[in-house]
Short mmCIF file of C-alpha atoms and ligand atoms in Angstrom, two decimals:
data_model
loop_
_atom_site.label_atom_id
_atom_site.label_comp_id
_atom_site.label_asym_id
_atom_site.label_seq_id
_atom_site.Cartn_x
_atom_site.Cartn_y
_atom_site.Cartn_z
CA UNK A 22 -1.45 -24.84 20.78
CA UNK A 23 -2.95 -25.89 17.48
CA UNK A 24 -1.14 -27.67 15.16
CA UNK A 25 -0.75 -26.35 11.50
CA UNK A 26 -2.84 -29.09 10.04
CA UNK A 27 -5.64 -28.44 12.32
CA UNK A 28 -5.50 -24.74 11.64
CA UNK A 29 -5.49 -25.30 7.39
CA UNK A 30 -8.35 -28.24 7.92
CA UNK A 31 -10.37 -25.49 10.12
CA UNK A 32 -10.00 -22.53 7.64
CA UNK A 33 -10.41 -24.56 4.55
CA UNK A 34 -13.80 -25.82 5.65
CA UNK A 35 -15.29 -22.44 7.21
CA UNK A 36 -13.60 -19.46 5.19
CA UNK A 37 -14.33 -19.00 1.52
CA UNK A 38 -11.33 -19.37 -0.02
CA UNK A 39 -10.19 -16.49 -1.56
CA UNK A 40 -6.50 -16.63 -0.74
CA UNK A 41 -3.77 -18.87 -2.23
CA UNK A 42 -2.28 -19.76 1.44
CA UNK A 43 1.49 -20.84 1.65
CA UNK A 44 1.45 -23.66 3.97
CA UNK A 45 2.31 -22.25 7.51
CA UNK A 46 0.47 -20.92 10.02
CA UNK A 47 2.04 -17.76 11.74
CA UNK A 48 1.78 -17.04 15.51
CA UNK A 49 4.32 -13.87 16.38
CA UNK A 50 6.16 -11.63 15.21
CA UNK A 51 9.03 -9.22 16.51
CA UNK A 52 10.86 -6.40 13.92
CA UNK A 53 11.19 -7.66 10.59
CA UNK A 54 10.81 -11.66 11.96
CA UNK A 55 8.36 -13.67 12.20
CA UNK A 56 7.63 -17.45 13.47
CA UNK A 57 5.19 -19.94 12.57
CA UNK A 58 2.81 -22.23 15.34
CA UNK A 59 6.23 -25.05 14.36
CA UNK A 60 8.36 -22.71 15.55
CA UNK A 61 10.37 -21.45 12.48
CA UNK A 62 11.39 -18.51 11.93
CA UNK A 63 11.34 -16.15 8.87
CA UNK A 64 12.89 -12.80 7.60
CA UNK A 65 9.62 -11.50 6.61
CA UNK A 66 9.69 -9.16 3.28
CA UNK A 67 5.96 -9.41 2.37
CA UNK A 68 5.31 -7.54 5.94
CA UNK A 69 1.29 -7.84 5.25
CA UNK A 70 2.17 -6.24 2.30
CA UNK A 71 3.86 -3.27 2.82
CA UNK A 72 1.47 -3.41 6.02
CA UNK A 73 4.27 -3.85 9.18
CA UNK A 74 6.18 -1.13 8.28
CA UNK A 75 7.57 -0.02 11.51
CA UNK A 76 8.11 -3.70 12.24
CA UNK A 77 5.87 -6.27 14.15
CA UNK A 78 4.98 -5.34 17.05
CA UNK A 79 6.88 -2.30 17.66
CA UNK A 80 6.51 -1.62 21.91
CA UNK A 81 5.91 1.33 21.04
CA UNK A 82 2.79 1.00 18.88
CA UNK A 83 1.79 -2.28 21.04
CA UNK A 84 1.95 0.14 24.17
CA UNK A 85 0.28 2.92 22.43
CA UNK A 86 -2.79 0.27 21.20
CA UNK A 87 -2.54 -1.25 24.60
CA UNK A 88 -3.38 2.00 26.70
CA UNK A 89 -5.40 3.59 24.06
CA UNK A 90 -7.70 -0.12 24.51
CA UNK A 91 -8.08 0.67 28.59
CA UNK A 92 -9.21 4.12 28.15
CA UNK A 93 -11.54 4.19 25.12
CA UNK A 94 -11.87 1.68 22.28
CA UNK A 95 -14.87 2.99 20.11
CA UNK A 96 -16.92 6.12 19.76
CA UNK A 97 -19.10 7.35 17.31
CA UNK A 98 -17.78 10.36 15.13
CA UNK A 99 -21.01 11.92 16.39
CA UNK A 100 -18.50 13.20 19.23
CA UNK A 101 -14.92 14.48 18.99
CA UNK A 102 -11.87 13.06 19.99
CA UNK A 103 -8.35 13.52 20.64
CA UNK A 104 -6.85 11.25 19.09
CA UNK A 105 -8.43 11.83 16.15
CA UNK A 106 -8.15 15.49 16.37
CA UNK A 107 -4.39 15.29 16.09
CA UNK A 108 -3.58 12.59 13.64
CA UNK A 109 -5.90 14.89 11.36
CA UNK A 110 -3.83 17.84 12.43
CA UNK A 111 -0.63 15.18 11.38
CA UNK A 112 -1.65 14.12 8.16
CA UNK A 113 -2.30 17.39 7.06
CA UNK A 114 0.98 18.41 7.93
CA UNK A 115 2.94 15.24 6.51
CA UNK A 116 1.15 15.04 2.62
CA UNK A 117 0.49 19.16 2.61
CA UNK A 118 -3.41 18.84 2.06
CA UNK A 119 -5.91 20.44 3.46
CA UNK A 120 -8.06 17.84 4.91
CA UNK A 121 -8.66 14.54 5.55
CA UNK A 122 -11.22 11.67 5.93
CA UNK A 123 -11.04 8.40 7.59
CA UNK A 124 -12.23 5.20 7.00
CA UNK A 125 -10.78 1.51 7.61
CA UNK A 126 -9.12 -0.18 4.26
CA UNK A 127 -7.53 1.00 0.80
CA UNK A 128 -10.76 0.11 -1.45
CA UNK A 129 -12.82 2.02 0.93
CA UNK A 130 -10.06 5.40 0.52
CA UNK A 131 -10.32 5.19 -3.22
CA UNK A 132 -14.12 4.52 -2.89
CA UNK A 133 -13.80 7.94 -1.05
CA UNK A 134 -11.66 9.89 -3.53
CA UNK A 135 -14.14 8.43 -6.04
CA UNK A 136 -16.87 9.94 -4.60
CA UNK A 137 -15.61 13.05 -3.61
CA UNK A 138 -14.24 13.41 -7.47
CA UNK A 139 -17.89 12.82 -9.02
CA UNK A 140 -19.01 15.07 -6.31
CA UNK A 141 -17.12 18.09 -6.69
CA UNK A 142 -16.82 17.49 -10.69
CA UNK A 143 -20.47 16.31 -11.24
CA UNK A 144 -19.26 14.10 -13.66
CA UNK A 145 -18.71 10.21 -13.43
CA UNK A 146 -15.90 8.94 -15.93
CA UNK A 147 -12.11 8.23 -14.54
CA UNK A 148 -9.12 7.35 -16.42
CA UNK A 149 -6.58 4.81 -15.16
CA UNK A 150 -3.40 2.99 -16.08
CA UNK A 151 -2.81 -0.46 -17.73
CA UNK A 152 -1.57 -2.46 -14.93
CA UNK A 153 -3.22 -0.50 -12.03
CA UNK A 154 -4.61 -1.68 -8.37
CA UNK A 155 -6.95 -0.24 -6.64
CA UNK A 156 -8.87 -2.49 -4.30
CA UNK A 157 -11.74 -5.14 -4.64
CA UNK A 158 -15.42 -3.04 -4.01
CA UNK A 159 -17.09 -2.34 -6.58
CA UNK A 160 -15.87 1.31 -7.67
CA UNK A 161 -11.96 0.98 -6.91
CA UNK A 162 -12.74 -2.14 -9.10
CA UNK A 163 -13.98 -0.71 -12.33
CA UNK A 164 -10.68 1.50 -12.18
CA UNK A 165 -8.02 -1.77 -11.01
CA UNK A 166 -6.92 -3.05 -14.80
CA UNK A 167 -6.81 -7.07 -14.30
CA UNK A 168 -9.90 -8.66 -16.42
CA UNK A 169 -9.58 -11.50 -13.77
CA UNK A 170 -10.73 -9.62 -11.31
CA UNK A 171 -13.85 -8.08 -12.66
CA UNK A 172 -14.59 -10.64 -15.39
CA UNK A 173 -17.33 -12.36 -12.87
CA UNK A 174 -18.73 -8.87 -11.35
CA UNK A 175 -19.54 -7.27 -14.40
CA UNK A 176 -20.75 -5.01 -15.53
CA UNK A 177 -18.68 -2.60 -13.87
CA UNK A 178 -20.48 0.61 -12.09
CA UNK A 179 -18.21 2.85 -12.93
CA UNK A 180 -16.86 3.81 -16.62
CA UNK A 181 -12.71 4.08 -17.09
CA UNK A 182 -10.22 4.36 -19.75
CA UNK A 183 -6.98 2.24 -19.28
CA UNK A 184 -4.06 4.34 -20.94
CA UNK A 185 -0.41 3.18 -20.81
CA UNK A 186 1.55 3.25 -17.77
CA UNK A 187 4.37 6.00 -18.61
CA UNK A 188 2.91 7.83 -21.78
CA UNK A 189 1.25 10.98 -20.23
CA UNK A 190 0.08 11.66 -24.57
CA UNK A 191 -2.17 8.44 -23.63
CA UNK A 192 -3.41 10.10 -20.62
CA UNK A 193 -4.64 12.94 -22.44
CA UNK A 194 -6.36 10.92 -25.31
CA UNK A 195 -7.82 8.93 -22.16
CA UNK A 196 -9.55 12.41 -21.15
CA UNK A 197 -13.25 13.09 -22.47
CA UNK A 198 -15.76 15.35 -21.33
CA UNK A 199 -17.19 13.20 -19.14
CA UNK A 200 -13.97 12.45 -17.04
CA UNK A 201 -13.88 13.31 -13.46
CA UNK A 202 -10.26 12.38 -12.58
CA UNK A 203 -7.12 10.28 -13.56
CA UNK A 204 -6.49 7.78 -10.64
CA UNK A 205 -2.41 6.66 -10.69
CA UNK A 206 -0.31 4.59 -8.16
CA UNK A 207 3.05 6.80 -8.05
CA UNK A 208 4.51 3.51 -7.93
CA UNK A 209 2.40 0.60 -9.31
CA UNK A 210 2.20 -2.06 -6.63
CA UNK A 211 0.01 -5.11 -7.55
CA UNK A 212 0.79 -4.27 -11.42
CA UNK A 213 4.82 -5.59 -10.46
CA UNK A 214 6.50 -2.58 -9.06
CA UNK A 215 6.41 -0.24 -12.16
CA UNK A 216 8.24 3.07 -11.50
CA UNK A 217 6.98 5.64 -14.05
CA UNK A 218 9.46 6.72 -16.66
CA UNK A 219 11.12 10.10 -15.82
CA UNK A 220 8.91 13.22 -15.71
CA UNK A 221 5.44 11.00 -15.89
CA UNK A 222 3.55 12.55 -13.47
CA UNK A 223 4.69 16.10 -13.85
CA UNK A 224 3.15 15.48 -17.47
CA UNK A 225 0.13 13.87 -16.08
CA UNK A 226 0.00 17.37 -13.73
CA UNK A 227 0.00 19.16 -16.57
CA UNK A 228 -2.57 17.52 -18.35
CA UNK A 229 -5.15 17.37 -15.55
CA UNK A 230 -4.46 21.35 -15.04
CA UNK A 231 -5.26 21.86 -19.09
CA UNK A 232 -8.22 19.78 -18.63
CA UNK A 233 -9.95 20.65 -15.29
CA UNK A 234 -9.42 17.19 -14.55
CA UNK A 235 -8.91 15.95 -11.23
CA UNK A 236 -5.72 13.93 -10.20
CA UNK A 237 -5.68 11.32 -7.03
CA UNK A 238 -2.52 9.16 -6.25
CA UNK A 239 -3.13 6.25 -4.72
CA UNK A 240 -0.70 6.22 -2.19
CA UNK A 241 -2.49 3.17 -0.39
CA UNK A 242 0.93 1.09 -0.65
CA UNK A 243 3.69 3.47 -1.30
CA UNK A 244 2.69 5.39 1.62
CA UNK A 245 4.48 5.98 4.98
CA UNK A 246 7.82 5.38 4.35
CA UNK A 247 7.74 3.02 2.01
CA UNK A 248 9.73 4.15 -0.85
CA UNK A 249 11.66 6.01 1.05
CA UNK A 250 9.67 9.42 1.45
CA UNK A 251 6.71 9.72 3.81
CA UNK A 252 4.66 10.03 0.40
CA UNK A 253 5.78 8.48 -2.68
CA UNK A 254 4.53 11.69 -4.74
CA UNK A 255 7.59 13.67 -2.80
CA UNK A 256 9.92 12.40 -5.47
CA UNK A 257 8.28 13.90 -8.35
CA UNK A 258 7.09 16.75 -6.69
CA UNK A 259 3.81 16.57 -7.74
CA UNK A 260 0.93 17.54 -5.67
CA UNK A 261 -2.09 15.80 -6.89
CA UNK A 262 -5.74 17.07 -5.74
CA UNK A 263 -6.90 14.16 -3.63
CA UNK A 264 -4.62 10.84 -2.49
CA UNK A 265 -5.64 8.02 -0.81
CA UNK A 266 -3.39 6.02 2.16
CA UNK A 267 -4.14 2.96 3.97
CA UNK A 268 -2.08 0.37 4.84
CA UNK A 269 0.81 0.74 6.83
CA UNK A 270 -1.21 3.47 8.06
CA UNK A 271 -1.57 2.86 11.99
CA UNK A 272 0.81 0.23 12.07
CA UNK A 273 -1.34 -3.25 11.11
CA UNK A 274 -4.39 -2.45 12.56
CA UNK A 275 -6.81 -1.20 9.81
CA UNK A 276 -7.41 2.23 8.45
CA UNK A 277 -7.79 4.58 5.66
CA UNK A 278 -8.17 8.01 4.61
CA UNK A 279 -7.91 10.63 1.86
CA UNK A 280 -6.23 13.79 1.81
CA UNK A 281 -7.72 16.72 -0.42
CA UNK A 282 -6.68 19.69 -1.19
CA UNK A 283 -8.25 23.31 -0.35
CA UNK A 284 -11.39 23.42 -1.69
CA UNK A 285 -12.16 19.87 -2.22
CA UNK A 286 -13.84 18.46 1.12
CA UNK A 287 -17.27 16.57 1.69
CA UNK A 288 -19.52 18.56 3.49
CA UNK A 289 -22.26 17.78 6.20
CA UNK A 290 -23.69 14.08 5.48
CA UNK A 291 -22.13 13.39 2.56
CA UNK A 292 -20.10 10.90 3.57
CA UNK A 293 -19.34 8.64 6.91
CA UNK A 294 -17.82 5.69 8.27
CA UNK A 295 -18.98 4.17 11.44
CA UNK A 296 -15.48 2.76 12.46
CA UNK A 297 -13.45 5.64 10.44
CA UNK A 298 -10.79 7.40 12.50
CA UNK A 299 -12.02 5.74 15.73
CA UNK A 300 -9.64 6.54 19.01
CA UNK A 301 -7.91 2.97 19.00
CA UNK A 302 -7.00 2.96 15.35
CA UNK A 303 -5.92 6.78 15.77
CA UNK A 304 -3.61 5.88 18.81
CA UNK A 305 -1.78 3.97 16.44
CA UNK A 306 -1.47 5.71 13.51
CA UNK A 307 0.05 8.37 15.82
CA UNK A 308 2.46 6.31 17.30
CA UNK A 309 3.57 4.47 14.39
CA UNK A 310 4.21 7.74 13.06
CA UNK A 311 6.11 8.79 15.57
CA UNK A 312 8.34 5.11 15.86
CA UNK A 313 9.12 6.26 12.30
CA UNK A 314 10.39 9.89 13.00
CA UNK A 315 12.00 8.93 16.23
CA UNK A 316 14.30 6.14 14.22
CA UNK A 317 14.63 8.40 11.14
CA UNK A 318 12.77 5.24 9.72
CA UNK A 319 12.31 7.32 5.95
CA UNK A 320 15.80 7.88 5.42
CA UNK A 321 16.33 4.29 6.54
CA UNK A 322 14.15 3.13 3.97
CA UNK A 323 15.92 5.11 1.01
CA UNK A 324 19.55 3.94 2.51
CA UNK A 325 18.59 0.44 2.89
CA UNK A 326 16.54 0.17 -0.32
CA UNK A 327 19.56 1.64 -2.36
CA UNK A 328 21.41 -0.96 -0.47
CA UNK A 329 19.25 -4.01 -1.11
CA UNK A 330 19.21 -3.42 -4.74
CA UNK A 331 22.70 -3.18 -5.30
CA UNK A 332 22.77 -6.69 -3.58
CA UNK A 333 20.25 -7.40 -5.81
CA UNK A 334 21.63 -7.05 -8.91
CA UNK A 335 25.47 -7.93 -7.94
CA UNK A 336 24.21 -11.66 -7.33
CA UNK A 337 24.47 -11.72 -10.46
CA UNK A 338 21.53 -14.14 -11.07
CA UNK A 339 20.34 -14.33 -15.01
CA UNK A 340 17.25 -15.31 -13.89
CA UNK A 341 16.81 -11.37 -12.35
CA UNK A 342 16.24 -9.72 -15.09
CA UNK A 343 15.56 -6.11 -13.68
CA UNK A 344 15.48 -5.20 -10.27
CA UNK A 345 13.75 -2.47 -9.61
CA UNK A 346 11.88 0.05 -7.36
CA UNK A 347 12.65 3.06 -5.06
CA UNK A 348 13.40 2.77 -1.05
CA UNK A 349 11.42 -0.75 0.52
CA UNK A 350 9.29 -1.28 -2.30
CA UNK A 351 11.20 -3.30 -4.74
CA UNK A 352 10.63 -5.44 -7.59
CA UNK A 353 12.84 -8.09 -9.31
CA UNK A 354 11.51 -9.34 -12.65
CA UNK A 355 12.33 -12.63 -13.32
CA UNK A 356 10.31 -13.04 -16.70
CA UNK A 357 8.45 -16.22 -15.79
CA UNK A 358 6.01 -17.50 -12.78
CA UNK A 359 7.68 -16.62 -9.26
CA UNK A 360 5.26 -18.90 -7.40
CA UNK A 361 7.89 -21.75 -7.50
CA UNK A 362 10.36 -19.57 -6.38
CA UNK A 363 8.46 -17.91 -3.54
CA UNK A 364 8.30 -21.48 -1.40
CA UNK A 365 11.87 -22.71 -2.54
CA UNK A 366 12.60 -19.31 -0.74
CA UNK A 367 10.20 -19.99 2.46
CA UNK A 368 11.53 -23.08 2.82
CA UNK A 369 14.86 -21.09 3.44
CA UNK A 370 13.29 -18.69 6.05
CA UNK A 371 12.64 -15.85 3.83
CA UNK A 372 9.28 -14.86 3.21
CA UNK A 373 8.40 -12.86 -0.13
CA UNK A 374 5.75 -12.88 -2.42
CA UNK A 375 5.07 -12.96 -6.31
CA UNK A 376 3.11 -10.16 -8.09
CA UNK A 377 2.10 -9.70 -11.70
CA UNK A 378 2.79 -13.47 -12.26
CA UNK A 379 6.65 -12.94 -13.13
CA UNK A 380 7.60 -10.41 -10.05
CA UNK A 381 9.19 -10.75 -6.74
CA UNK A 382 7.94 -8.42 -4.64
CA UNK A 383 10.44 -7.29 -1.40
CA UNK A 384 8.72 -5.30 1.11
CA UNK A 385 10.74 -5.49 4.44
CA UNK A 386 9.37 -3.76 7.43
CA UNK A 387 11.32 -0.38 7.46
CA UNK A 388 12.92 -1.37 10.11
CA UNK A 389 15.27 -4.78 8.48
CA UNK A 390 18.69 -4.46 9.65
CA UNK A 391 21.92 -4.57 7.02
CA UNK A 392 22.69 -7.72 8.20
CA UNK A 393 19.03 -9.17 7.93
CA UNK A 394 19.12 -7.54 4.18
CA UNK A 395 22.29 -10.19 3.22
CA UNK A 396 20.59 -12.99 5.01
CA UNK A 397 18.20 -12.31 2.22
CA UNK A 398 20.26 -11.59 -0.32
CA UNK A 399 22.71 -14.44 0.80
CA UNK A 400 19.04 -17.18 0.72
CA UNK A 401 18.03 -15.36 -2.48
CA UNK A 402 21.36 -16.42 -4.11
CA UNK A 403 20.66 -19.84 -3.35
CA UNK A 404 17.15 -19.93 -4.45
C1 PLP B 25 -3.76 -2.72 -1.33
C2 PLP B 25 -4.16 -1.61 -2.21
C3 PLP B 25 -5.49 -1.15 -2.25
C4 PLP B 25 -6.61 -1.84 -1.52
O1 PLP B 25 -6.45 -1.81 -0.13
P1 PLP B 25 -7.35 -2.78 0.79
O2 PLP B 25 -7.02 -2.31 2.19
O3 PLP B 25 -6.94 -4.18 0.51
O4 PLP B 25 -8.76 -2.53 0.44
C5 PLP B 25 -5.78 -0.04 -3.02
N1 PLP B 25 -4.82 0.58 -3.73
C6 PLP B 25 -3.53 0.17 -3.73
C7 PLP B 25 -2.52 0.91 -4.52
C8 PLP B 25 -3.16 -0.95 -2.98
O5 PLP B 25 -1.90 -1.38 -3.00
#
């Protein structure tokens, strides 16, 4: 097996490097654990990034990918299939749309509610929040806040107005005649686990409804699970018009897709995907789905989140300045750069990562058991 060195060497001189890598090379993985090419093992809370939500390599999504593989890996959505037939026939059920369309990765969903908002609008404009993410092509970039990010693509295709996270007043200045719709994470994820003050989006409903302007959630991280309802925008209640989900979406492999609601919909040729919604990525979705009704895997999230950030914040570190978040998706603010932190805290086994500079970002496969949860708290502590 190759050693860790010779994997780093190897990568460093072939990939462009993009990534800031923490120095280990992983090789498995099994529930919420995973263990590098030395051997060690780690509680893993990144989980690909609220990715592995059902856990790595759940048997029964590794069984479901493994038959699905033998029958019928790839077919072009010039033909029907099964599989994709009824995780359509799922999602519509599970986020109450309409419709939906699939692709293979979260910039490629929003590029897709993008489209289908300039479409059915005919105009071009979006407004977005200070602090948002939405992906790295071109389009979800001109809406994704961070100057770093665009500062060496620009200019930016697309024109959007930032407004502040949690003032839905801001929203509506945001709003012009040219705006086709207000893009919002439910939860910010990149932006350092912001939860919207109280009443937020039901205000941001409003608005769009006064306006004629469309609303799409970006539900590319909170989905699934993750903050402890299938869809994040279940806690407010608020049914936007289109929503995007990626991500933990068929259980690691990659996939996409937008949900719309009646009367939104791309029509013949207006939009396609080669690999989008293809049997094998389908197989998975479904069963990773299932894995997470069949071990109540929602309310597990909400119980163990509630649980983890009462931990949290009874260490009674100063350095934690707010811990916050709702279900698996949680955020602990520690008011200075985390990246210091973060490998002190590998070191220890645990993996986590920092966001927004100052944030450490938990997002423990769905799965993490109670007693996994104080191993973390109990290495946190000792940070
Ligand atoms: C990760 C993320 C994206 C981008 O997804 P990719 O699969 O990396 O393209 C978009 N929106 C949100 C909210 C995300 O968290």
């Amino acid at each position: 097996m190759a050693s860790y060195s010779s994997i780093s060497a190897k990568d460093s001189e072939c990939v462009m490097q993009t990534y800031t890598h923490q120095p280990i090379a992983l090789e498995r993985g099994e529930g919420a654990v995973v263990w590098d090419v030395d051997g060690k093992e780690y509680i893993d809370c990144v989980a690909g990034i609220a990715v592995n939500n059902v856990g790595h390599c759940h048997p029964a999504v590794v069984k479901a990918i493994q038959d699905q593989a033998a029958k019928l890996i790839h077919v072009s959505n010039l033909y029907y299939t099964e599989m994709q037939a009824n995780l359509a026939e799922k999602l519509v059920s599970l986020t109450g749309m309409d419709r939906v369309f699939f692709c293979n990765s979260g910039a490629e969903a929003v590029e897709a509610a993008m489209k289908l908002a300039r479409m059915v609008t005919g105009k071009h404009e979006f407004v977005a929040l200070k602090g948002s993410f939405h992906g790295r092509t071109m389009n979800p970039l001109s809406v994704t806040y961070k100057e770093a990010y665009k500062e060496p693509f620009k200019p930016m295709p697309v024109k959007a107005t930032f407004a502040d996270f949690g003032d839905a007043e801001d929203v509506a200045n945001s709003i012009g005649p040219g705006t086709a719709a207000v893009i919002v994470e439910p939860i910010q994820g990149e932006g350092g686990i912001n939860v919207p003050s109280e009443g937020f989006l039901q205000e941001v409903r409003k608005v769009c409804d006064e306006t004629g302007t469309l609303l799409i959630f970006d539900e590319v991280q909170t989905g699934f699970g993750r903050t402890g309802k299938w869809f994040c925008k279940e806690h407010s209640g608020v049914q936007p018009d289109i929503m995007t989900m990626a991500k933990a979406m068929a259980g690691g492999l990659p996939m996409g897709g937008i949900a719309a609601r009646e009367g939104l919909t791309f029509t013949k040729s207006q939009h396609a995907s080669t690999f989008g919604g293809g049997p094998l990525v389908c197989a998975a979705a479904l069963a990773s789905i299932k894995v997470m009704e069949d071990e109540n895997l929602i309310e597990r999230s909400r119980e163990m989140g509630e649980y983890f950030r009462k931990q949290l914040s009874d260490l009674g570190r100063d350095d934690f300045l707010e811990v916050r978040g709702k279900g698996l998706m949680i955020g602990v603010e520690t008011g200075r750069p985390c990246a210091d932190f973060v490998n002190a805290a590998r070191e220890m086994g645990l993996l986590l990562n920092c966001t927004s500079d100052t944030v450490l970002r938990l997002a423990p496969p769905l799965t993490i058991s109670k007693e996994q949860i104080d191993t973390v708290v109990d290495i946190l502590g000792k940070v």
